Short mmCIF file of C-alpha atoms and ligand atoms in Angstrom, two decimals:
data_model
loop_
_atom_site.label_atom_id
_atom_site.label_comp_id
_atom_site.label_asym_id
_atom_site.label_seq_id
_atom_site.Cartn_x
_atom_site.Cartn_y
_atom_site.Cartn_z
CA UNK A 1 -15.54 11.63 10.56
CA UNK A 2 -12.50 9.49 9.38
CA UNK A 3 -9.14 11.06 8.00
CA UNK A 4 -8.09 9.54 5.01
CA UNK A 5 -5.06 9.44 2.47
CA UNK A 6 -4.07 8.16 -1.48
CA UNK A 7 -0.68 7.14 -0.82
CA UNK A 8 0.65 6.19 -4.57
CA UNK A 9 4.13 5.09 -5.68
CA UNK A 10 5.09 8.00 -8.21
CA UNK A 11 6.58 5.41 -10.56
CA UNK A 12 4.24 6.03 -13.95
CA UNK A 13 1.04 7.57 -14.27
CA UNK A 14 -1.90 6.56 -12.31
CA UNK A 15 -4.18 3.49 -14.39
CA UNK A 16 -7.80 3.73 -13.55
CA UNK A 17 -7.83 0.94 -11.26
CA UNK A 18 -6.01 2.84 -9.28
CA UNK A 19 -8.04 6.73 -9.75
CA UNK A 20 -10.54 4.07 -8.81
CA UNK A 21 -8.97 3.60 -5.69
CA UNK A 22 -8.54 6.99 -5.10
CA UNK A 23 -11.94 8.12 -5.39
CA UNK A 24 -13.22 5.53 -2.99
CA UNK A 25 -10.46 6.78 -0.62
CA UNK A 26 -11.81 10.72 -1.25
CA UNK A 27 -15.12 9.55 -1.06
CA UNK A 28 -15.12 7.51 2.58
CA UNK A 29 -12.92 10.50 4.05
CA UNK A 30 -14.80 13.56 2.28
CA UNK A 31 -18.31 12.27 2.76
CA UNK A 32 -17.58 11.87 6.45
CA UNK A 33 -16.04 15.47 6.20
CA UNK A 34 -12.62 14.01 6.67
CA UNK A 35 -9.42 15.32 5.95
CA UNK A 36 -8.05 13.71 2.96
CA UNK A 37 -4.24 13.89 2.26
CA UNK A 38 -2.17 12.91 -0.36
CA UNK A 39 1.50 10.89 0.00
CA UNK A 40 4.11 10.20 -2.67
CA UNK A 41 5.52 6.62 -1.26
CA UNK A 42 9.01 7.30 -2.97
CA UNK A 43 10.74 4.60 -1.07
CA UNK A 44 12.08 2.91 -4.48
CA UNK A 45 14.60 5.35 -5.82
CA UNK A 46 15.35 3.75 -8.97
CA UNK A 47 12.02 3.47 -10.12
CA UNK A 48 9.91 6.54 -8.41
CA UNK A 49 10.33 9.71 -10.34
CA UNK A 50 9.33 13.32 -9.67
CA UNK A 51 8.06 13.63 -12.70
CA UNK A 52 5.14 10.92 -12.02
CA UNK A 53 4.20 12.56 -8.78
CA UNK A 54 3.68 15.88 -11.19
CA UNK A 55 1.39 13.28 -13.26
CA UNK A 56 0.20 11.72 -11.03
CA UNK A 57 -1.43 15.22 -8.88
CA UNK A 58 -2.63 16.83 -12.12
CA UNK A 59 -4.67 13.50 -12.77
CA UNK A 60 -6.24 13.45 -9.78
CA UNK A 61 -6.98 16.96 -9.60
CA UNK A 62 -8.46 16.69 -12.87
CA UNK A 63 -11.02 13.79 -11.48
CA UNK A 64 -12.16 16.36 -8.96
CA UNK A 65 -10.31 14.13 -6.13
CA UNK A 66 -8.64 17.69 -3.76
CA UNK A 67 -6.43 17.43 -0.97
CA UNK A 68 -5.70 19.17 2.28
CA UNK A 69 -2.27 20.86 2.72
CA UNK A 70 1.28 19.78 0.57
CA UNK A 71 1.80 15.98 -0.39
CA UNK A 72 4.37 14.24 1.40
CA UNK A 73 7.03 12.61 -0.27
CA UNK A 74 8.24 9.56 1.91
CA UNK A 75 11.76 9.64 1.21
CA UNK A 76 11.75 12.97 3.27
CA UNK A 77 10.88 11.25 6.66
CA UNK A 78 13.62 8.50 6.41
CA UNK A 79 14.49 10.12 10.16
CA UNK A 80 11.58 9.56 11.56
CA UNK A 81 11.41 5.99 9.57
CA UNK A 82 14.85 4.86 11.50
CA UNK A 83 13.83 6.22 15.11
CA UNK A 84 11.29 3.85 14.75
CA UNK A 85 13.46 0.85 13.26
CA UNK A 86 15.35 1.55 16.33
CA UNK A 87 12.62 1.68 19.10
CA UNK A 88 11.24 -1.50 17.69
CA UNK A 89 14.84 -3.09 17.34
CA UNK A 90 15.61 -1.90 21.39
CA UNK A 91 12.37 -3.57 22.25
CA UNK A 92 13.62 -7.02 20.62
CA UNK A 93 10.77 -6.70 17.79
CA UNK A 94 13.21 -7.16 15.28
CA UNK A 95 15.80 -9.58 13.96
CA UNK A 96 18.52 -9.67 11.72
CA UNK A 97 17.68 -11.45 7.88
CA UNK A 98 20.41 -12.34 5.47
CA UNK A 99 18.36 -13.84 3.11
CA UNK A 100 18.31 -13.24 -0.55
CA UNK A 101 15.16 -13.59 -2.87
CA UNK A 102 16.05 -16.45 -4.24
CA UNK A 103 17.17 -18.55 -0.81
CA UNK A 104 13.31 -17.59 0.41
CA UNK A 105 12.22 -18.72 -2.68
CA UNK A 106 14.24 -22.21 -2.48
CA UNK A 107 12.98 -22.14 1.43
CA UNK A 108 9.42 -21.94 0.77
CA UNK A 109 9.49 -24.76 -2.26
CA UNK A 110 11.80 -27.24 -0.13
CA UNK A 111 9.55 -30.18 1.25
CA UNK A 112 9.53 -29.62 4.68
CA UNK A 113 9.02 -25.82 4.10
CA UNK A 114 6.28 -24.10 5.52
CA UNK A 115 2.90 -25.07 4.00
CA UNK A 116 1.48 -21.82 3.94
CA UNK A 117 3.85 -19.83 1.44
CA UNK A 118 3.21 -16.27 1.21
CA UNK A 119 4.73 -15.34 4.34
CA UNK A 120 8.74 -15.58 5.37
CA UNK A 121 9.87 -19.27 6.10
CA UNK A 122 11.68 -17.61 8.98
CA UNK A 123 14.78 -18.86 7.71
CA UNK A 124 16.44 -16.30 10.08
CA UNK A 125 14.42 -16.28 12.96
CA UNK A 126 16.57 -18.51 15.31
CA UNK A 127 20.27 -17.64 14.36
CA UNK A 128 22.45 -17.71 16.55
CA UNK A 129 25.04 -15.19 17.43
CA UNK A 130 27.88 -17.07 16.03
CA UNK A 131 25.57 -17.84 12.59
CA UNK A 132 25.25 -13.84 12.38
CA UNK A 133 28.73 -12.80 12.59
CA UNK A 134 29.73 -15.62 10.41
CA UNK A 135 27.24 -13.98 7.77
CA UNK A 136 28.67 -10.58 8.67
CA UNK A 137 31.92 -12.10 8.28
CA UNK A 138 31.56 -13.34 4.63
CA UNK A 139 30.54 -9.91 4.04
CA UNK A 140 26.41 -10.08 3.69
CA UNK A 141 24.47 -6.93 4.89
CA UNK A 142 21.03 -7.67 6.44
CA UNK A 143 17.56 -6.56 5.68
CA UNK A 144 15.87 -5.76 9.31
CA UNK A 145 12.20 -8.10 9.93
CA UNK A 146 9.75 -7.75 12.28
CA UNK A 147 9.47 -10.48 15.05
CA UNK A 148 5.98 -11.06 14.31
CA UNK A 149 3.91 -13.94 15.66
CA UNK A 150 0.51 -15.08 15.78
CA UNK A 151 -2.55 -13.79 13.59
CA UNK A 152 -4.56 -10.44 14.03
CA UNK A 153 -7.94 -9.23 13.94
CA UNK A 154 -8.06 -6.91 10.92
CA UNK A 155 -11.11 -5.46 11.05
CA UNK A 156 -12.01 -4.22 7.33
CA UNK A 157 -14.77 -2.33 7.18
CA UNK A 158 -15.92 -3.52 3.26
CA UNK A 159 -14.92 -7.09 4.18
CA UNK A 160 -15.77 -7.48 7.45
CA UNK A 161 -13.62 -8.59 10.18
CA UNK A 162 -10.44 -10.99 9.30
CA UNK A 163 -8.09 -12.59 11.19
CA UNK A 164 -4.63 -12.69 9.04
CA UNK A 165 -1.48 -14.06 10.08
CA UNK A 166 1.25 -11.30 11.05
CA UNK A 167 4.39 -12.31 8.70
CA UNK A 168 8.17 -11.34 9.66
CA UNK A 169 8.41 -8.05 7.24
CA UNK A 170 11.08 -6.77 6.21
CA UNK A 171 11.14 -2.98 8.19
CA UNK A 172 14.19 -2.03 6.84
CA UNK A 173 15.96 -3.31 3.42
CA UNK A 174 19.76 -4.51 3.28
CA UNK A 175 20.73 -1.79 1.50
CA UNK A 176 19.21 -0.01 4.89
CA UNK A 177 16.28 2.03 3.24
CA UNK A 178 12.79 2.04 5.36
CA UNK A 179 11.00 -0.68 3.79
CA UNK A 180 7.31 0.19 3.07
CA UNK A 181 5.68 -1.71 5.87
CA UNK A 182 7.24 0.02 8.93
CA UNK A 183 7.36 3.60 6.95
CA UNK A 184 3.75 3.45 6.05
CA UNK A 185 2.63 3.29 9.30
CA UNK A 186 4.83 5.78 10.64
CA UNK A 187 3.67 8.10 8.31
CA UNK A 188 -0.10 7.79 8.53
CA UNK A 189 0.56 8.23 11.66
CA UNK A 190 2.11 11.63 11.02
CA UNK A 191 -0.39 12.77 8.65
CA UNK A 192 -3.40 11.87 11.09
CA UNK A 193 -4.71 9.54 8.83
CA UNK A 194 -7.64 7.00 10.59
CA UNK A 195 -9.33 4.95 7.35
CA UNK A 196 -6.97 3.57 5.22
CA UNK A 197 -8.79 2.94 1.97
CA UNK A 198 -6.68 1.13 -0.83
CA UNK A 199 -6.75 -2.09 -3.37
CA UNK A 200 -6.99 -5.43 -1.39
CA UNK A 201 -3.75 -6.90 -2.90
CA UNK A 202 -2.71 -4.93 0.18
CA UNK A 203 -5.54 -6.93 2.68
CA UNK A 204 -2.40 -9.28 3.84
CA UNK A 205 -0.19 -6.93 4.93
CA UNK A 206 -2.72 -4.70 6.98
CA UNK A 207 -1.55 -7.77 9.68
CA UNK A 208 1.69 -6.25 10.33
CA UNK A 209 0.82 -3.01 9.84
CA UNK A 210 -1.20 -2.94 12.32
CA UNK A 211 1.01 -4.91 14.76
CA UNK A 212 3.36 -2.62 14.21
CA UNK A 213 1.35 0.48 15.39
CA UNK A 214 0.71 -1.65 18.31
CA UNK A 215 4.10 -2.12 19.17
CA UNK A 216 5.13 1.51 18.57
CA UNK A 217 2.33 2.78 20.39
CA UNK A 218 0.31 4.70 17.59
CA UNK A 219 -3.57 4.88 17.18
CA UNK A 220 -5.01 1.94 15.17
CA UNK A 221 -6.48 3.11 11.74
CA UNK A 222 -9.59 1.42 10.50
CA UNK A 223 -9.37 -0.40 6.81
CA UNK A 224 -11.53 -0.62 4.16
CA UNK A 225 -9.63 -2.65 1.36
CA UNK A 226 -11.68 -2.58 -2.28
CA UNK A 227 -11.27 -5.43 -4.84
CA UNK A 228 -8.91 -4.73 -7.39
CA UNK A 229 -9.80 -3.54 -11.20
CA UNK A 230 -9.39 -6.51 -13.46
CA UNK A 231 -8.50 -6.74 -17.51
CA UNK A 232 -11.05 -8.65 -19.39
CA UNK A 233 -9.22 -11.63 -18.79
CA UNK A 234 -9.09 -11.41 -15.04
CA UNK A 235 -5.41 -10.35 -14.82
CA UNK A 236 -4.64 -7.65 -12.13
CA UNK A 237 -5.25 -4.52 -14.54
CA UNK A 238 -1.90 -2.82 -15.95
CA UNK A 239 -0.28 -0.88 -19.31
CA UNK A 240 -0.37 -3.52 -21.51
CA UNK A 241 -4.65 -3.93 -21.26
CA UNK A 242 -4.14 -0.59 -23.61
CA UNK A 243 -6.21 2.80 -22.86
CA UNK A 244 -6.01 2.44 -18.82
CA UNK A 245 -4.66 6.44 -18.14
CA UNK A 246 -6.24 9.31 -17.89
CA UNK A 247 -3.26 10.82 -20.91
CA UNK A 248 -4.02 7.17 -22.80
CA UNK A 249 -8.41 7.77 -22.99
CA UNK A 250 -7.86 11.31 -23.71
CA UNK A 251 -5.67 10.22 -27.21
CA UNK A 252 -8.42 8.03 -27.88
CA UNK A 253 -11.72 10.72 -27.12
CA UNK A 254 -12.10 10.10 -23.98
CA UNK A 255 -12.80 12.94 -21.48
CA UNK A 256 -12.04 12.69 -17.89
CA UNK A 257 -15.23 13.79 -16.91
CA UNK A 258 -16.51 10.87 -19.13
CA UNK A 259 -13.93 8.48 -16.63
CA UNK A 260 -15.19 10.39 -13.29
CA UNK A 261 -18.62 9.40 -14.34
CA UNK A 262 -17.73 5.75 -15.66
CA UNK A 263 -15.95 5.60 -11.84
CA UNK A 264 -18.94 6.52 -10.42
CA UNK A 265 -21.05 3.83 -12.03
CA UNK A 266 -18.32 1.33 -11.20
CA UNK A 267 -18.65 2.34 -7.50
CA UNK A 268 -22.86 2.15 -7.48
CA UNK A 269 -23.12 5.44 -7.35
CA UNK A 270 -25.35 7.76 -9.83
CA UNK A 271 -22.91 9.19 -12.30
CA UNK A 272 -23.28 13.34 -11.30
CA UNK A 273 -24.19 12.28 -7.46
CA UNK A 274 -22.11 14.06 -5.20
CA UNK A 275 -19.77 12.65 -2.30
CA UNK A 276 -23.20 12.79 0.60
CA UNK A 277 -24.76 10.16 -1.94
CA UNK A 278 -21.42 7.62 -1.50
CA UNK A 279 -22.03 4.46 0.38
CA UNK A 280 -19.64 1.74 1.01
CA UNK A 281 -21.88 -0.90 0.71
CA UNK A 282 -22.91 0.04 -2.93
CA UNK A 283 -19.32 -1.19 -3.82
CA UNK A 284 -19.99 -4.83 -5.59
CA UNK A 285 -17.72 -7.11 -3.56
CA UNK A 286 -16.05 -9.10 -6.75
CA UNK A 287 -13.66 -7.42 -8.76
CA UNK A 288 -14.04 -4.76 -11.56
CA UNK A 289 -13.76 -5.57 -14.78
CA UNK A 290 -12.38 -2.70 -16.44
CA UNK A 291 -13.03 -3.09 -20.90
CA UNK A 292 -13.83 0.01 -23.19
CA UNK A 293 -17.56 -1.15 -23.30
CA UNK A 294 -17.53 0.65 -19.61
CA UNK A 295 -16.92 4.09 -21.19
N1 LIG B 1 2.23 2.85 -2.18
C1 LIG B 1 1.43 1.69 -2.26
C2 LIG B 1 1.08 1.38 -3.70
O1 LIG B 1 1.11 2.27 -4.52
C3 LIG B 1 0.13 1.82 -1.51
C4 LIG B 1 0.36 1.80 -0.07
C5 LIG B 1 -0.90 1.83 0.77
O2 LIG B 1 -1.94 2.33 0.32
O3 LIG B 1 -0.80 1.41 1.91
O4 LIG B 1 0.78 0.25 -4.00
#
């Protein structure tokens, strides 16, 4: 039995990549007879709305995909989000980073920069105490990152096991909001969540993510990270790629009971099997190519 959760950003209505994603995540908790919860990750205030967590529950209830007990909306939980900021900053996880975008941007393009790029150059990993208050001084506020060294073992239970490299993440944004990284484990923690089941554009940060459950002491949760759904032209699926929402196939005849089943195909399962009938490893391993010929 594995706990699972759909934890979506409420900022537009839900495309099917990801109802995709959420019925893989339903399916590997429900099948299991899992709880499966829902989370509203809220954490970008100018963008998340109520009104696309409304949207966003009615789709999914529509699909069939129920949950157990109320949804949590992140931005509740910012308490619990800075106790542990602070436990990991007492423990020396942390460290102090005043740069912008654009200065890790310069950092990571500069010749001697680091060769591998996605991760933080570590610009401000070794200031000094005199480097920080002159920073204060000139009146920059500083995101919070994670001290984090070394690679991981992420073992991924659609891809297999995977060592990743943990980067410095930023735990808590200069404007001193919970940055997604540190509150997402804090609150699958909180909801009792063990699989986490989501698109694999996320694969890279299950490294400190899970380093930071280590360090805060809370249960490791297993990972099963799905390919993402793909436009015909193999760009990461989004609005512009035209009927992609549930409100979107219904203006153009499409039922959602016609998308559950087109899901269902997409996922190697028979169309009207139920959740006992899911299995992991009927999931092709390449990307989905989502085009109107699938409906
Ligand atoms: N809120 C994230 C998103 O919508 C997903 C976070 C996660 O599943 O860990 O992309």
């Amino acid at each position: 039995m594995a706990n699972g959760r759909f934890a979506p950003s409420p900022t537009g209505d839900l495309h099917v990549g990801n109802l995709r994603t959420a019925l893989i995540a339903w399916l590997c908790a429900r099948s299991t007879g899992g709880h499966f919860v829902l989370r509203f990750e809220d954490l970008d205030r100018v963008t998340s709305r109520p009104e696309h967590q409304i949207g966003q529950l009615r789709d999914l209830l529509v699909l069939g995909l129920d949950f157990d007990g109320e949804p949590l909306v992140q931005s509740t939980r910012f308490d619990a989000h800075h106790e542990a900021i602070d436990a990991l900053a007492t423990a020396g996880h942390t460290y102090e980073c005043f740069c912008t975008r654009r200065e890790i941007a310069e950092a990571v393009r500069a010749p001697n920069g680091p060769m591998e790029s996605p991760g933080y150059p570590g610009t401000c990993r070794t200031l000094t105490d005199h480097q920080r208050a002159d920073h204060h001084a000139a009146g920059r506020r500083p995101a919070l990152r994670l001290r984090g060294h070394g690679t991981t073992i992420v073992n991924d239970l659609f891809r297999g096991r995977v060592e990743l490299p943990v980067d410095d993440v930023v735990i808590r944004r200069n404007d001193g909001v919970p940055a997604y990284n540190l509150a997402v484990v804090v609150d699958d923690a909180y909801q009792n969540v063990e699989e986490v089941v989501r698109a694999d554009d996320l694969l890279s940060s299950a490294a400190p993510q899970a380093r930071i459950a280590e360090l805060l002491g809370i249960s490791p949760v297993s990972y099963v990270h799905i390919p993402l759904v793909v436009s015909p032209s193999g760009e990461r699926l989004s609005k512009r790629d035209g009927a992609v929402t549930l409100a979107d196939l219904r203006a153009v005849g499409v039922t959602p009971a016609q998308v559950r089943k087109m899901l269902n195909r997409s996922i190697g399962m028979n169309e009207r099997a139920g959740s006992e009938h899911f299995d992991l490893v009927a999931i092709p391993p390449g990307p989905w190519v989502f085009t109107a010929a699938e409906l």
